[in-house]
Coordinates of N, CA and C in Angstrom, one line a residue:
M1 N -60.9 -45.2 17.5 CA -59.7 -45.3 16.8 C -59.7 -44.4 15.6
A2 N -58.7 -43.5 15.5 CA -58.6 -42.6 14.4 C -58.2 -43.3 13.1
E3 N -58.8 -42.8 12.1 CA -58.5 -43.4 10.8 C -57.3 -42.8 10.1
A4 N -56.7 -43.5 9.2 CA -55.5 -42.9 8.5 C -56.0 -41.8 7.7
S5 N -55.2 -40.8 7.6 CA -55.6 -39.5 6.9 C -54.4 -39.1 6.0
D6 N -54.8 -38.3 4.9 CA -53.8 -37.7 4.1 C -53.3 -36.5 4.7
D7 N -53.9 -36.0 5.8 CA -53.6 -34.8 6.5 C -52.4 -35.0 7.5
E8 N -51.5 -35.9 7.2 CA -50.3 -36.1 8.1 C -49.1 -35.4 7.5
F9 N -48.5 -34.6 8.3 CA -47.3 -33.9 7.9 C -46.2 -34.1 8.9
S10 N -44.9 -34.0 8.4 CA -43.8 -34.1 9.2 C -43.0 -32.8 9.3
T11 N -42.2 -32.7 10.3 CA -41.3 -31.5 10.5 C -40.5 -31.4 9.2
G12 N -40.4 -30.2 8.7 CA -39.6 -30.0 7.5 C -40.4 -30.0 6.2
D13 N -41.7 -30.6 6.2 CA -42.5 -30.6 5.0 C -42.8 -29.2 4.6
R14 N -42.8 -29.0 3.3 CA -43.2 -27.7 2.7 C -44.7 -27.8 2.4
V15 N -45.4 -26.8 2.9 CA -46.9 -26.8 2.8 C -47.4 -25.4 2.3
T16 N -48.6 -25.4 1.8 CA -49.3 -24.1 1.5 C -50.6 -24.1 2.3
W17 N -51.2 -22.9 2.4 CA -52.4 -22.7 3.1 C -53.0 -21.3 2.6
K18 N -54.3 -21.2 2.8 CA -55.0 -19.9 2.4 C -54.7 -18.9 3.5
S19 N -54.4 -17.7 3.1 CA -54.1 -16.6 4.0 C -54.6 -15.3 3.5
H20 N -55.6 -14.7 4.0 CA -56.2 -13.4 3.6 C -56.5 -13.4 2.1
G21 N -57.1 -14.4 1.6 CA -57.5 -14.5 0.2 C -56.5 -14.9 -0.8
S22 N -55.3 -15.1 -0.3 CA -54.2 -15.6 -1.2 C -53.6 -16.9 -0.6
E23 N -52.7 -17.4 -1.3 CA -52.0 -18.7 -0.9 C -50.7 -18.3 -0.3
A24 N -50.4 -18.9 0.9 CA -49.1 -18.7 1.6 C -48.4 -20.0 1.6
G25 N -47.1 -20.0 1.8 CA -46.3 -21.2 1.8 C -45.3 -21.1 3.0
G26 N -44.9 -22.3 3.4 CA -44.0 -22.4 4.5 C -43.6 -23.8 4.8
T27 N -43.0 -23.9 6.0 CA -42.4 -25.2 6.4 C -43.0 -25.6 7.8
V28 N -43.3 -26.9 7.9 CA -43.9 -27.4 9.2 C -42.7 -27.4 10.2
E29 N -43.0 -26.7 11.3 CA -42.0 -26.7 12.4 C -42.2 -27.8 13.4
R30 N -43.5 -28.1 13.7 CA -43.8 -29.2 14.6 C -45.2 -29.6 14.6
K31 N -45.5 -30.8 15.0 CA -46.9 -31.3 15.1 C -47.2 -31.1 16.6
I32 N -48.4 -30.6 16.9 CA -48.8 -30.3 18.2 C -49.9 -31.3 18.6
T33 N -49.7 -32.1 19.6 CA -50.7 -33.1 20.0 C -51.3 -33.0 21.4
S34 N -51.0 -31.8 22.0 CA -51.6 -31.6 23.3 C -51.8 -30.1 23.4
D35 N -52.7 -29.7 24.4 CA -52.9 -28.2 24.6 C -51.6 -27.6 25.0
T36 N -51.3 -26.5 24.3 CA -50.0 -25.8 24.5 C -50.1 -24.3 24.1
E37 N -49.0 -23.6 24.4 CA -48.9 -22.2 23.9 C -48.0 -22.3 22.6
A38 N -48.5 -21.7 21.5 CA -47.7 -21.7 20.3 C -48.1 -20.5 19.5
S39 N -47.2 -19.8 18.8 CA -47.4 -18.7 18.0 C -48.3 -17.6 18.7
G40 N -48.0 -17.4 20.0 CA -48.6 -16.4 20.8 C -50.1 -16.7 21.2
R41 N -50.5 -17.9 21.1 CA -51.9 -18.2 21.6 C -52.0 -19.6 22.1
T42 N -53.1 -19.9 22.8 CA -53.3 -21.2 23.4 C -53.9 -22.1 22.2
V43 N -53.2 -23.2 22.0 CA -53.6 -24.2 21.0 C -54.3 -25.4 21.6
R44 N -55.5 -25.7 21.2 CA -56.2 -26.9 21.7 C -55.9 -28.0 20.7
A45 N -55.2 -29.0 21.1 CA -54.9 -30.1 20.2 C -54.8 -31.4 21.0
S46 N -54.9 -32.6 20.3 CA -54.8 -33.9 20.9 C -54.2 -34.8 19.8
E47 N -53.9 -36.1 20.2 CA -53.4 -37.1 19.3 C -54.4 -37.3 18.1
D48 N -55.7 -37.3 18.5 CA -56.8 -37.5 17.5 C -57.0 -36.2 16.6
E49 N -56.8 -35.1 17.2 CA -57.0 -33.8 16.5 C -55.8 -32.9 16.6
P50 N -54.7 -33.3 15.9 CA -53.4 -32.5 16.0 C -53.5 -31.2 15.3
Q51 N -52.6 -30.3 15.6 CA -52.5 -29.1 14.8 C -51.0 -29.0 14.4
Y52 N -50.7 -28.1 13.5 CA -49.3 -28.0 13.0 C -48.8 -26.5 13.1
E53 N -47.7 -26.3 13.7 CA -47.1 -25.0 13.7 C -46.2 -24.9 12.4
V54 N -46.5 -23.9 11.6 CA -45.7 -23.7 10.4 C -45.1 -22.3 10.4
R55 N -43.9 -22.2 9.7 CA -43.2 -21.0 9.5 C -43.4 -20.5 8.1
S56 N -43.9 -19.2 8.0 CA -44.1 -18.6 6.7 C -42.8 -18.3 6.0
E57 N -42.8 -18.7 4.7 CA -41.6 -18.3 3.9 C -41.5 -16.8 3.7
K58 N -42.7 -16.2 3.6 CA -42.7 -14.8 3.3 C -42.4 -13.9 4.5
S59 N -43.1 -14.1 5.7 CA -42.9 -13.3 6.8 C -41.9 -13.8 7.8
G60 N -41.6 -15.1 7.8 CA -40.7 -15.7 8.8 C -41.4 -16.0 10.1
R61 N -42.7 -15.6 10.2 CA -43.4 -15.8 11.5 C -44.0 -17.2 11.5
T62 N -44.4 -17.6 12.7 CA -45.1 -18.9 12.8 C -46.6 -18.7 13.0
A63 N -47.3 -19.7 12.6 CA -48.8 -19.8 12.8 C -49.2 -21.2 13.0
V64 N -50.3 -21.5 13.6 CA -50.8 -22.8 13.8 C -52.0 -23.1 13.0
H65 N -52.0 -24.2 12.3 CA -53.2 -24.6 11.4 C -53.6 -26.0 11.7
R66 N -54.9 -26.3 11.5 CA -55.4 -27.6 11.5 C -54.9 -28.3 10.2
P67 N -54.8 -29.6 10.2 CA -54.2 -30.3 9.1 C -55.1 -30.1 7.8
E68 N -56.4 -30.0 7.9 CA -57.2 -29.9 6.8 C -57.0 -28.5 6.1
A69 N -56.4 -27.6 6.7 CA -56.1 -26.3 6.1 C -54.8 -26.3 5.3
L70 N -54.0 -27.3 5.5 CA -52.7 -27.4 4.9 C -52.7 -28.3 3.7
H71 N -51.8 -28.0 2.7 CA -51.7 -28.8 1.5 C -50.2 -28.9 1.2
E72 N -49.8 -30.2 0.8 CA -48.4 -30.4 0.5 C -48.0 -29.6 -0.7
K73 N -46.8 -29.0 -0.7 CA -46.3 -28.1 -1.7 C -45.6 -29.0 -2.8

């Protein structure tokens, strides 16, 4: 059984993450809970180990991050 975590985000949440030595910001596009293609790569995810697709405010591109890499803005 997975324990409750502070690393839960919802679509539309504004988040920050480390990117190339600085901090980037953006918006959660979706929670990924199964293996899929996203942001141009294969993403390994599950209900117990989800990942989040986020859209960068700066570049407008999407990236996929593990919840522990994201912080609420």
